Tab-separated table of C-alpha atoms in Angstrom:
chain	number	residue	atom	x	y	z
A	1341	MET	CA	-2.483	5.942	-24.948
A	1342	ALA	CA	-1.436	2.296	-24.635
A	1343	ARG	CA	2.077	2.296	-23.781
A	1344	PHE	CA	4.972	0.133	-25.194
A	1345	PHE	CA	8.504	-0.397	-24.334
A	1346	VAL	CA	11.666	-1.449	-26.716
A	1347	SER	CA	15.416	-1.636	-26.054
A	1348	PRO	CA	17.309	1.687	-26.196
A	1349	ASP	CA	18.496	1.472	-29.319
A	1350	GLU	CA	15.494	0.807	-30.852
A	1351	ILE	CA	14.187	4.134	-30.288
A	1352	GLN	CA	14.511	5.676	-33.611
A	1353	SER	CA	13.853	10.191	-34.329
A	1354	ASP	CA	11.741	9.170	-37.053
A	1355	PHE	CA	10.293	5.678	-37.748
A	1356	MET	CA	9.713	2.768	-35.380
A	1357	VAL	CA	8.094	-0.578	-35.804
A	1358	LEU	CA	6.956	-3.062	-33.052
A	1359	THR	CA	7.177	-6.694	-33.150
A	1360	GLY	CA	7.014	-9.771	-31.068
A	1361	ASP	CA	5.279	-9.199	-27.885
A	1362	ASN	CA	4.823	-5.016	-28.294
A	1363	ALA	CA	2.777	-6.556	-31.327
A	1364	ALA	CA	0.733	-9.112	-29.776
A	1365	HIS	CA	-0.184	-6.650	-27.343
A	1366	ALA	CA	-0.623	-4.539	-29.830
A	1367	LYS	CA	-3.197	-6.708	-31.269
A	1368	VAL	CA	-5.046	-7.661	-28.218
A	1369	LEU	CA	-5.633	-3.450	-28.371
A	1370	ARG	CA	-7.113	-3.205	-31.741
A	1371	LEU	CA	-4.299	-0.446	-32.805
A	1372	LYS	CA	-5.960	1.063	-36.198
A	1373	CYS	CA	-3.730	3.497	-38.119
A	1374	GLY	CA	-3.447	7.034	-37.012
A	1375	GLU	CA	-4.198	6.001	-33.557
A	1376	LYS	CA	-1.510	7.442	-31.095
A	1377	VAL	CA	0.888	5.148	-28.839
A	1378	THR	CA	3.568	6.203	-26.159
A	1379	VAL	CA	6.984	4.232	-26.899
A	1380	SER	CA	9.419	4.265	-24.331
A	1381	ASP	CA	12.875	3.178	-23.636
A	1382	GLY	CA	12.446	1.908	-20.314
A	1383	SER	CA	15.532	4.416	-18.692
A	1384	GLY	CA	12.998	8.155	-19.164
A	1385	ARG	CA	12.907	8.734	-22.782
A	1386	GLU	CA	9.464	8.395	-24.932
A	1387	CYS	CA	7.831	8.917	-27.930
A	1388	VAL	CA	4.597	9.756	-28.899
A	1389	CYS	CA	3.915	8.291	-32.322
A	1390	THR	CA	1.292	7.513	-34.710
A	1391	VAL	CA	0.722	4.551	-36.004
A	1392	SER	CA	0.859	4.238	-39.716
A	1393	ASP	CA	0.717	0.820	-41.452
A	1394	VAL	CA	-0.445	-2.284	-39.126
A	1395	SER	CA	0.439	-5.881	-40.466
A	1396	PRO	CA	0.803	-9.469	-38.607
A	1397	GLY	CA	3.354	-9.644	-36.651
A	1398	GLN	CA	4.598	-5.834	-36.875
A	1399	ILE	CA	3.171	-2.467	-36.251
A	1400	SER	CA	4.995	0.577	-37.806
A	1401	LEU	CA	4.892	3.519	-36.117
A	1402	VAL	CA	6.405	7.747	-37.120
A	1403	VAL	CA	7.849	9.565	-34.598
A	1404	ASP	CA	6.104	12.325	-33.916
A	1405	THR	CA	7.836	13.722	-30.738
A	1406	ILE	CA	11.074	12.481	-28.236
A	1407	SER	CA	11.013	13.529	-24.669
A	1408	ASP	CA	12.078	12.276	-21.522
A	1409	SER	CA	9.284	11.023	-19.723
A	1410	LYS	CA	7.232	13.327	-17.281
A	1411	THR	CA	5.997	10.724	-15.099
A	1412	GLU	CA	8.943	10.018	-13.148
A	1413	ALA	CA	9.502	10.853	-9.266
A	1414	ALA	CA	11.653	13.625	-8.992
A	1415	VAL	CA	12.912	11.567	-6.023
A	1416	GLN	CA	15.185	8.010	-6.725
A	1417	VAL	CA	13.616	5.526	-3.875
A	1418	SER	CA	15.432	2.538	-3.564
A	1419	VAL	CA	13.018	-0.089	-1.775
A	1420	PHE	CA	15.201	-2.640	-0.023
A	1421	MET	CA	12.668	-5.471	1.547
A	1422	ALA	CA	13.960	-8.602	3.032
A	1423	PHE	CA	12.936	-11.937	1.594
A	1424	ALA	CA	9.158	-12.949	2.200
A	1425	LYS	CA	7.363	-15.890	1.781
A	1426	GLY	CA	5.101	-16.522	-0.763
A	1427	ASP	CA	3.865	-13.827	-3.065
A	1428	LYS	CA	5.056	-11.056	-1.181
A	1429	LEU	CA	7.625	-9.657	-2.656
A	1430	GLU	CA	6.022	-9.906	-6.255
A	1431	HIS	CA	3.334	-7.765	-4.809
A	1432	VAL	CA	5.464	-5.240	-3.180
A	1433	ILE	CA	7.217	-5.078	-6.686
A	1434	GLN	CA	4.262	-4.479	-8.800
A	1435	LYS	CA	2.279	-1.731	-6.369
A	1436	ALA	CA	6.293	-0.484	-5.507
A	1437	THR	CA	6.812	0.458	-9.710
A	1438	GLU	CA	3.368	2.078	-9.424
A	1439	LEU	CA	3.650	4.002	-6.784
A	1440	GLY	CA	7.189	5.154	-8.322
A	1441	ALA	CA	10.619	3.198	-6.798
A	1442	TYR	CA	13.486	3.638	-8.605
A	1443	GLU	CA	14.431	0.289	-7.884
A	1444	ILE	CA	13.590	-2.899	-5.651
A	1445	ILE	CA	16.234	-5.352	-3.558
A	1446	ALA	CA	15.700	-8.194	-2.359
A	1447	PHE	CA	17.660	-9.366	0.578
A	1448	PRO	CA	18.850	-12.195	3.035
A	1449	SER	CA	18.651	-11.667	6.709
A	1450	ALA	CA	18.693	-13.913	9.674
A	1451	ARG	CA	15.024	-14.578	10.328
A	1452	CYS	CA	14.106	-14.858	7.090
A	1453	VAL	CA	11.921	-18.257	6.583
A	1454	SER	CA	12.548	-17.624	2.367
A	1455	ARG	CA	15.602	-18.444	1.632
A	1456	PRO	CA	15.378	-19.137	-2.575
A	1457	ASP	CA	19.191	-20.756	-3.651
A	1458	ALA	CA	21.013	-19.415	-6.444
A	1459	LYS	CA	19.551	-21.246	-9.513
A	1460	SER	CA	15.890	-20.441	-7.981
A	1461	LEU	CA	16.985	-16.793	-7.967
A	1462	VAL	CA	17.735	-16.331	-11.589
A	1463	LYS	CA	13.933	-17.544	-12.496
A	1464	LYS	CA	12.524	-15.750	-9.851
A	1465	VAL	CA	14.001	-12.154	-10.270
A	1466	GLU	CA	13.291	-12.613	-14.222
A	1467	ARG	CA	10.143	-12.948	-12.984
A	1468	TRP	CA	9.614	-10.429	-10.717
A	1469	GLN	CA	11.598	-7.868	-13.869
A	1470	LYS	CA	8.303	-8.745	-16.025
A	1471	ILE	CA	6.013	-7.675	-13.059
A	1472	ALA	CA	8.054	-4.391	-12.447
A	1473	ALA	CA	8.251	-4.220	-16.546
A	1474	SER	CA	4.102	-4.694	-16.266
A	1475	ALA	CA	3.196	-2.672	-13.486
A	1476	ALA	CA	5.450	0.318	-15.441
A	1477	GLU	CA	3.641	-0.008	-18.626
A	1478	GLN	CA	0.109	0.552	-16.760
A	1479	SER	CA	0.957	3.007	-14.824
A	1480	GLY	CA	2.587	4.665	-17.784
A	1481	ARG	CA	5.949	5.211	-15.981
A	1482	GLY	CA	8.375	6.252	-18.687
A	1483	ARG	CA	10.965	3.776	-16.695
A	1484	ILE	CA	11.376	0.032	-15.470
A	1485	PRO	CA	12.779	0.202	-12.272
A	1486	THR	CA	15.500	-2.912	-12.079
A	1487	VAL	CA	14.650	-5.885	-9.520
A	1488	HIS	CA	17.905	-6.819	-8.005
A	1489	THR	CA	18.816	-9.355	-5.547
A	1490	VAL	CA	22.347	-9.224	-2.952
A	1491	ASP	CA	23.823	-12.074	-1.403
A	1492	SER	CA	23.768	-10.357	2.082
A	1493	TYR	CA	22.382	-8.539	4.447
A	1494	LYS	CA	25.754	-6.598	5.243
A	1495	GLU	CA	25.914	-5.519	1.140
A	1496	ALA	CA	21.796	-4.620	1.473
A	1497	LEU	CA	23.002	-1.889	3.770
A	1498	SER	CA	25.981	-0.767	2.213
A	1499	CYS	CA	24.316	-0.332	-0.941
A	1500	ALA	CA	21.131	1.281	1.171
A	1501	ALA	CA	23.486	3.386	2.958
A	1502	LYS	CA	24.898	5.611	-1.019
A	1503	ALA	CA	21.661	6.864	-0.427
A	1504	ASP	CA	21.648	10.511	0.659
A	1505	THR	CA	18.986	9.511	3.226
A	1506	ALA	CA	19.100	5.864	4.166
A	1507	ILE	CA	15.785	4.322	6.745
A	1508	LEU	CA	15.768	1.224	7.991
A	1509	PHE	CA	12.301	0.473	9.743
A	1510	TYR	CA	11.875	-1.403	13.121
A	1511	GLU	CA	8.935	-1.738	15.666
A	1512	ASN	CA	10.646	-1.654	18.702
A	1513	GLU	CA	11.623	2.225	17.696
A	1514	LYS	CA	9.592	4.640	18.789
A	1515	ALA	CA	10.971	8.056	18.610
A	1516	THR	CA	12.277	8.775	15.658
A	1517	THR	CA	10.004	9.410	13.048
A	1518	LEU	CA	10.211	8.855	9.130
A	1519	LYS	CA	9.505	13.060	8.865
A	1520	MET	CA	12.284	13.725	11.387
A	1521	ALA	CA	14.574	11.973	9.392
A	1522	LEU	CA	13.505	13.086	5.742
A	1523	GLN	CA	13.377	16.609	7.310
A	1524	GLU	CA	16.633	16.251	8.545
A	1525	LYS	CA	18.652	17.631	4.616
A	1526	PRO	CA	17.297	17.659	1.695
A	1527	TYR	CA	17.739	14.404	-0.495
A	1528	ARG	CA	17.359	13.754	-3.621
A	1529	SER	CA	17.560	9.837	-3.291
A	1530	VAL	CA	16.742	7.475	-0.535
A	1531	SER	CA	16.481	3.911	0.901
A	1532	LEU	CA	14.006	2.078	2.530
A	1533	LEU	CA	14.800	-1.028	4.398
A	1534	THR	CA	12.283	-3.230	5.782
A	1535	GLY	CA	12.449	-6.324	7.578
A	1536	PRO	CA	10.750	-10.235	7.092
A	1537	GLU	CA	7.769	-11.536	8.650
A	1538	GLY	CA	9.774	-12.283	11.847
A	1539	GLY	CA	11.463	-8.571	12.105
A	1540	LEU	CA	14.753	-7.344	11.980
A	1541	GLU	CA	16.799	-8.550	15.039
A	1542	PRO	CA	18.365	-6.009	17.487
A	1543	SER	CA	21.869	-7.165	16.540
A	1544	GLU	CA	21.029	-6.524	12.558
A	1545	VAL	CA	19.519	-3.131	13.492
A	1546	LYS	CA	22.855	-1.815	15.574
A	1547	GLU	CA	24.641	-3.161	12.369
A	1548	ALA	CA	23.041	-0.659	10.049
A	1549	MET	CA	22.884	2.054	12.343
A	1550	ALA	CA	27.113	1.230	12.313
A	1551	CYS	CA	26.335	1.587	8.685
A	1552	GLY	CA	24.822	4.662	8.838
A	1553	LEU	CA	21.055	3.724	8.441
A	1554	LYS	CA	18.662	5.825	10.194
A	1555	VAL	CA	16.116	4.014	12.787
A	1556	CYS	CA	12.477	5.302	12.395
A	1557	THR	CA	9.328	3.797	12.987
A	1558	LEU	CA	6.018	3.699	10.654
A	1559	GLY	CA	3.698	4.033	13.917
A	1560	SER	CA	2.467	2.439	16.753
A	1561	ARG	CA	0.816	-0.650	14.864
A	1562	ILE	CA	2.419	-3.482	13.544
A	1563	LEU	CA	2.319	-3.607	9.642
A	1564	ARG	CA	3.029	-6.850	7.748
A	1565	CYS	CA	6.219	-7.149	6.110
A	1566	GLU	CA	4.347	-6.224	2.707
A	1567	THR	CA	2.742	-3.703	3.836
A	1568	ALA	CA	5.426	-1.331	5.681
A	1569	PRO	CA	7.595	-0.620	2.616
A	1570	LEU	CA	5.049	0.306	0.113
A	1571	CYS	CA	3.324	2.720	3.543
A	1572	ALA	CA	7.038	4.405	3.459
A	1573	LEU	CA	7.738	4.951	0.080
A	1574	SER	CA	4.207	6.532	-0.600
A	1575	ALA	CA	5.092	8.479	2.697
A	1576	VAL	CA	8.275	9.387	0.871
A	1577	MET	CA	6.423	10.823	-2.562
A	1578	TYR	CA	4.310	12.676	-1.135
A	1579	ASP	CA	6.986	14.198	1.238
A	1580	SER	CA	9.049	15.170	-1.395
A	1581	GLY	CA	6.016	17.043	-3.655
A	1582	GLU	CA	4.512	14.056	-5.728
A	1583	PHE	CA	1.602	14.841	-4.411
B	1450	MET	CA	1.423	-10.044	23.490
B	1451	ALA	CA	-1.639	-11.354	22.155
B	1452	ARG	CA	-4.433	-9.582	21.992
B	1453	PHE	CA	-8.011	-10.803	21.920
B	1454	PHE	CA	-11.708	-8.984	21.298
B	1455	VAL	CA	-14.075	-9.138	23.606
B	1456	SER	CA	-17.986	-7.560	23.409
B	1457	PRO	CA	-17.570	-4.227	25.501
B	1458	ASP	CA	-20.023	-5.875	28.039
B	1459	GLU	CA	-17.583	-8.616	28.002
B	1460	ILE	CA	-14.896	-6.026	29.663
B	1461	GLN	CA	-14.599	-5.899	33.906
B	1462	SER	CA	-12.285	-4.558	36.468
B	1463	ASP	CA	-11.029	-7.792	38.369
B	1464	PHE	CA	-11.436	-10.882	36.469
B	1465	MET	CA	-12.391	-11.849	32.521
B	1466	VAL	CA	-12.955	-15.647	30.678
B	1467	LEU	CA	-12.355	-15.881	26.830
B	1468	THR	CA	-13.937	-18.409	25.192
B	1469	GLY	CA	-15.480	-19.813	22.149
B	1470	ASP	CA	-13.262	-18.547	18.606
B	1471	ASN	CA	-10.719	-16.807	21.367
B	1472	ALA	CA	-9.999	-19.619	23.330
B	1473	ALA	CA	-9.706	-21.873	20.089
B	1474	HIS	CA	-7.395	-18.999	19.438
B	1475	ALA	CA	-5.364	-18.858	22.948
B	1476	LYS	CA	-5.085	-23.146	22.790
B	1477	VAL	CA	-3.547	-22.171	19.118
B	1478	LEU	CA	-0.992	-19.753	21.205
B	1479	ARG	CA	-0.618	-22.338	23.770
B	1480	LEU	CA	-1.313	-19.895	26.712
B	1481	LYS	CA	-0.015	-20.826	29.518
B	1482	CYS	CA	-0.581	-19.496	33.529
B	1483	GLY	CA	0.774	-16.133	34.492
B	1484	GLU	CA	1.361	-15.118	30.925
B	1485	LYS	CA	0.155	-11.079	30.058
B	1486	VAL	CA	-2.251	-10.622	27.143
B	1487	THR	CA	-4.454	-7.794	25.773
B	1488	VAL	CA	-7.798	-7.935	25.923
B	1489	SER	CA	-9.279	-5.265	23.552
B	1490	ASP	CA	-13.201	-3.993	23.645
B	1491	GLY	CA	-12.809	-2.931	19.780
B	1492	SER	CA	-13.738	0.455	20.581
B	1493	GLY	CA	-10.205	1.818	21.643
B	1494	ARG	CA	-10.898	0.657	25.847
B	1495	GLU	CA	-7.904	-2.133	26.358
B	1496	CYS	CA	-7.166	-4.106	29.621
B	1497	VAL	CA	-3.424	-5.784	30.726
B	1498	CYS	CA	-4.727	-9.234	31.943
B	1499	THR	CA	-2.357	-12.527	33.222
B	1500	VAL	CA	-3.939	-15.686	32.268
B	1501	SER	CA	-4.453	-17.258	35.486
B	1502	ASP	CA	-6.248	-20.701	34.469
B	1503	VAL	CA	-6.174	-22.261	31.134
B	1504	SER	CA	-8.941	-25.055	30.915
B	1505	PRO	CA	-10.652	-26.868	28.291
B	1506	GLY	CA	-12.692	-24.092	25.925
B	1507	GLN	CA	-12.447	-21.419	29.028
B	1508	ILE	CA	-9.404	-18.806	29.305
B	1509	SER	CA	-9.517	-17.243	33.236
B	1510	LEU	CA	-7.659	-14.190	33.279
B	1511	VAL	CA	-7.018	-11.774	36.043
B	1512	VAL	CA	-7.269	-7.886	34.984
B	1513	ASP	CA	-4.336	-5.863	36.083
B	1514	THR	CA	-5.107	-2.448	33.620
B	1515	ILE	CA	-7.804	-1.369	31.575
B	1516	SER	CA	-6.593	2.045	29.727
B	1517	ASP	CA	-7.378	3.972	26.626
B	1518	SER	CA	-5.731	2.301	23.059
B	1519	LYS	CA	-2.490	3.884	22.271
B	1520	THR	CA	-2.300	2.524	19.115
B	1521	GLU	CA	-5.344	4.417	17.209
B	1522	ALA	CA	-4.345	6.694	14.847
B	1523	ALA	CA	-5.311	10.465	16.617
B	1524	VAL	CA	-7.360	11.610	12.826
B	1525	GLN	CA	-10.352	9.706	11.862
B	1526	VAL	CA	-9.441	8.405	8.317
B	1527	SER	CA	-12.657	7.010	6.341
B	1528	VAL	CA	-11.605	5.447	2.942
B	1529	PHE	CA	-14.217	4.921	0.065
B	1530	MET	CA	-14.005	3.034	-1.826
B	1531	ALA	CA	-15.859	2.205	-5.230
B	1532	PHE	CA	-16.643	-1.804	-5.347
B	1533	ALA	CA	-14.120	-3.595	-7.623
B	1534	LYS	CA	-13.479	-6.976	-9.047
B	1535	GLY	CA	-12.038	-9.795	-7.633
B	1536	ASP	CA	-10.581	-9.567	-4.163
B	1537	LYS	CA	-9.850	-6.330	-3.905
B	1538	LEU	CA	-11.580	-5.018	-1.380
B	1539	GLU	CA	-10.729	-7.542	0.589
B	1540	HIS	CA	-7.106	-6.446	0.245
B	1541	VAL	CA	-7.586	-3.063	0.742
B	1542	ILE	CA	-9.468	-3.816	4.024
B	1543	GLN	CA	-6.968	-5.668	5.313
B	1544	LYS	CA	-4.315	-3.197	4.848
B	1545	ALA	CA	-6.079	0.107	5.119
B	1546	THR	CA	-7.013	-1.902	9.322
B	1547	GLU	CA	-2.963	-2.194	9.620
B	1548	LEU	CA	-2.396	1.551	8.347
B	1549	GLY	CA	-4.839	2.838	10.661
B	1550	ALA	CA	-8.190	3.511	9.083
B	1551	TYR	CA	-11.162	4.700	11.258
B	1552	GLU	CA	-13.628	3.086	8.757
B	1553	ILE	CA	-13.968	1.202	5.461
B	1554	ILE	CA	-17.298	2.223	3.135
B	1555	ALA	CA	-17.713	0.340	-0.309
B	1556	PHE	CA	-20.241	2.361	-2.928
B	1557	PRO	CA	-21.344	1.668	-6.203
B	1558	SER	CA	-20.386	4.215	-9.154
B	1559	ALA	CA	-21.002	4.345	-12.761
B	1560	ARG	CA	-18.359	2.485	-14.103
B	1561	CYS	CA	-18.493	-0.493	-11.331
B	1562	VAL	CA	-17.879	-3.725	-13.224
B	1563	SER	CA	-17.916	-5.362	-9.724
B	1564	ARG	CA	-22.271	-4.784	-8.850
B	1565	PRO	CA	-22.964	-7.013	-6.104
B	1566	ASP	CA	-26.841	-7.251	-5.036
B	1567	ALA	CA	-27.995	-6.361	-1.325
B	1568	LYS	CA	-27.942	-10.927	-0.340
B	1569	SER	CA	-24.681	-11.297	-1.357
B	1570	LEU	CA	-23.263	-8.038	0.195
B	1571	VAL	CA	-25.069	-8.788	3.392
B	1572	LYS	CA	-22.445	-12.397	3.721
B	1573	LYS	CA	-19.690	-10.117	2.007
B	1574	VAL	CA	-19.915	-7.658	4.708
B	1575	GLU	CA	-19.618	-9.695	6.984
B	1576	ARG	CA	-16.767	-11.592	5.627
B	1577	TRP	CA	-14.715	-8.130	5.154
B	1578	GLN	CA	-16.037	-7.010	8.866
B	1579	LYS	CA	-13.726	-10.150	10.109
B	1580	ILE	CA	-10.832	-9.583	7.650
B	1581	ALA	CA	-10.786	-6.213	9.868
B	1582	ALA	CA	-11.428	-7.663	12.949
B	1583	SER	CA	-8.651	-10.150	12.031
B	1584	ALA	CA	-5.816	-7.195	10.689
B	1585	ALA	CA	-7.144	-4.950	13.868
B	1586	GLU	CA	-5.771	-7.758	16.430
B	1587	GLN	CA	-2.545	-8.464	14.184
B	1588	SER	CA	-1.544	-5.259	14.151
B	1589	GLY	CA	-2.621	-4.404	17.870
B	1590	ARG	CA	-5.170	-1.894	17.532
B	1591	GLY	CA	-7.361	-1.000	19.687
B	1592	ARG	CA	-10.320	-0.524	17.308
B	1593	ILE	CA	-11.619	-2.883	15.056
B	1594	PRO	CA	-12.475	-0.688	11.617
B	1595	THR	CA	-16.026	-0.310	10.359
B	1596	VAL	CA	-16.782	-1.993	7.059
B	1597	HIS	CA	-20.024	-1.288	5.766
B	1598	THR	CA	-21.530	-0.305	1.866
B	1599	VAL	CA	-24.179	2.506	0.942
B	1600	ASP	CA	-26.554	2.402	-1.545
B	1601	SER	CA	-25.217	4.673	-4.149
B	1602	TYR	CA	-22.588	6.822	-4.842
B	1603	LYS	CA	-24.479	10.348	-3.629
B	1604	GLU	CA	-25.174	8.746	-0.510
B	1605	ALA	CA	-20.977	7.854	-0.574
B	1606	LEU	CA	-20.574	11.507	-1.417
B	1607	SER	CA	-23.251	12.990	1.355
B	1608	CYS	CA	-20.894	10.366	4.195
B	1609	ALA	CA	-17.882	11.924	2.444
B	1610	ALA	CA	-18.618	15.129	3.093
B	1611	LYS	CA	-19.366	15.056	6.884
B	1612	ALA	CA	-15.301	14.823	7.438
B	1613	ASP	CA	-13.053	18.278	8.222
B	1614	THR	CA	-11.457	17.385	4.882
B	1615	ALA	CA	-13.179	15.409	2.292
B	1616	ILE	CA	-11.281	14.362	-0.782
B	1617	LEU	CA	-11.385	12.561	-4.175
B	1618	PHE	CA	-8.889	11.077	-6.537
B	1619	TYR	CA	-8.874	11.894	-10.266
B	1620	GLU	CA	-6.619	10.522	-12.537
B	1621	ASN	CA	-7.044	13.525	-14.524
B	1622	GLU	CA	-6.994	16.074	-12.162
B	1623	LYS	CA	-2.963	17.908	-12.492
B	1624	ALA	CA	-2.911	20.665	-10.488
B	1625	THR	CA	-3.793	20.155	-6.624
B	1626	THR	CA	-2.064	17.894	-4.627
B	1627	LEU	CA	-3.133	15.921	-1.297
B	1628	LYS	CA	-0.443	18.358	0.372
B	1629	MET	CA	-2.793	21.553	-0.612
B	1630	ALA	CA	-5.513	19.608	0.111
B	1631	LEU	CA	-4.140	18.632	3.648
B	1632	GLN	CA	-3.164	21.648	4.273
B	1633	GLU	CA	-5.813	24.427	3.929
B	1634	LYS	CA	-7.021	23.983	7.145
B	1635	PRO	CA	-6.237	21.661	10.638
B	1636	TYR	CA	-8.455	18.464	10.408
B	1637	ARG	CA	-9.306	15.965	13.026
B	1638	SER	CA	-11.393	13.279	10.592
B	1639	VAL	CA	-10.675	13.074	6.574
B	1640	SER	CA	-12.522	11.586	4.280
B	1641	LEU	CA	-10.827	9.681	1.203
B	1642	LEU	CA	-12.595	8.723	-2.319
B	1643	THR	CA	-11.481	6.640	-5.131
B	1644	GLY	CA	-13.303	5.336	-8.171
B	1645	PRO	CA	-13.193	1.063	-9.211
B	1646	GLU	CA	-11.023	-0.117	-12.290
B	1647	GLY	CA	-12.495	2.218	-14.737
B	1648	GLY	CA	-12.049	5.251	-12.505
B	1649	LEU	CA	-14.979	7.799	-12.226
B	1650	GLU	CA	-16.843	9.770	-14.600
B	1651	PRO	CA	-16.298	13.151	-15.204
B	1652	SER	CA	-20.016	13.896	-14.232
B	1653	GLU	CA	-19.540	11.557	-11.295
B	1654	VAL	CA	-16.287	14.151	-10.267
B	1655	LYS	CA	-18.645	17.545	-11.309
B	1656	GLU	CA	-21.246	15.714	-8.347
B	1657	ALA	CA	-18.512	15.529	-5.661
B	1658	MET	CA	-17.279	19.181	-6.379
B	1659	ALA	CA	-20.588	19.899	-5.561
B	1660	CYS	CA	-21.001	18.255	-2.488
B	1661	GLY	CA	-17.863	19.964	-0.978
B	1662	LEU	CA	-15.202	16.816	-1.874
B	1663	LYS	CA	-11.733	18.696	-2.991
B	1664	VAL	CA	-10.885	16.935	-6.106
B	1665	CYS	CA	-6.913	15.791	-5.548
B	1666	THR	CA	-3.989	14.220	-8.281
B	1667	LEU	CA	-2.106	11.340	-6.693
B	1668	GLY	CA	0.686	11.985	-8.597
B	1669	SER	CA	1.332	11.511	-12.201
B	1670	ARG	CA	1.673	7.759	-12.793
B	1671	ILE	CA	-2.020	5.850	-12.840
B	1672	LEU	CA	-2.494	3.764	-9.990
B	1673	ARG	CA	-4.938	0.958	-9.684
B	1674	CYS	CA	-8.109	0.933	-7.764
B	1675	GLU	CA	-6.565	-0.918	-4.554
B	1676	THR	CA	-3.111	0.900	-4.578
B	1677	ALA	CA	-4.967	4.267	-4.688
B	1678	PRO	CA	-6.807	4.077	-1.506
B	1679	LEU	CA	-3.474	2.529	0.455
B	1680	CYS	CA	-1.303	4.839	-1.217
B	1681	ALA	CA	-3.651	8.052	0.096
B	1682	LEU	CA	-4.034	6.495	3.679
B	1683	SER	CA	-0.380	6.331	4.267
B	1684	ALA	CA	0.613	9.738	3.256
B	1685	VAL	CA	-2.335	11.284	5.010
B	1686	MET	CA	-1.126	9.040	8.390
B	1687	TYR	CA	2.388	10.954	7.724
B	1688	ASP	CA	1.088	14.290	7.242
B	1689	SER	CA	-0.624	13.799	10.386
B	1690	GLY	CA	2.189	12.753	12.340
B	1691	GLU	CA	2.016	9.109	13.175
B	1692	PHE	CA	5.030	8.527	11.640
């Protein structure tokens, strides 16, 4: 079933109209009267609707049912990823959205080679949010993960520490596994923090521990900076009973 | 520590020489006398060596110790992925190697849009094997996963079924999770089979069940064909105690 995102105030209990990009998308899909579609407010509420009229630039819908989305993960996972070169963040945003991440936060750290300035960041975040929206649509999610940035590593740590379980992955940690960290106590929210291409500095790891983050290994193989967050996210979703 | 792969017959107990691509790579790394390197036979045996001489096209090494690799996963995971468009298989081969896959097998299925002919497959497999070798080197693996193809879906199923636990992921399966399948019995080898962009046909899923594969879900969100195998592989590595 095709899925469209509208703003929460556009969700109505009886009739709705798709316009703009949604109408253009509906045209590409060649939607016809009588077909069923899902319309989501991007925050977890969604309607199943029947197409009642197709006009240029406007698709009319009759609302059949409204309910909470059934495709959102029970656990809220926040993915904290250091700024990385090339299109690695785009890649992680797309995949993390499919895998059910609640939000993705990009942050600067000591060894980041990529250091976008404030002006280019505004454009980047806009682009990243579009990637998340498109991946949410394709994967059938009821919520579009928010993508944002923080100005400092310190700020990333203090945001990450708010979760029930906050974890930093470090290649020099050999003893504490993700499984140990997750089994310590029940969790409804998890933060996963990973470093840039060159890794995190030992002083940054210490700083994270002081903020209450647990330092864990992702195994004996060195994962690229775009592989680590997705591996960890998959494992948390598995651990929390998603599949 | 830099890592080089040589053929098993080149591994010696006292002295070794790096030539060809390895010597070129050593030059890029600006290796100097006295530095330590790891030389692996790509099958799980590796030596720690000290550079004793650097000449153009030839690096001489003194072997310090020989041992079994400590970075190979305890569980052997075979990733069966249907032929996919663009560079998706390349992507999965690189990431699955980092994540510790034992082998990657590409296969044709009914809805595959990409259907490389025998001639182009020879070139592709050669290229894929190089991607695996390079990812194995970067991630510090002691073994290069083998990448191969099978001629039919039937053959993929009969290969996959040889593992202790063989699993096919299907988006229409709602009840059986990967966790249920893995908890049924202890496993030392696992096959993970995923479909192409358009998914597997219901008849193909039935055929797999008849061959002894368990049909599982990867959660309520629809994963892209390049995301599903890596998500499943991460979960199996987590479940088997790798991290």
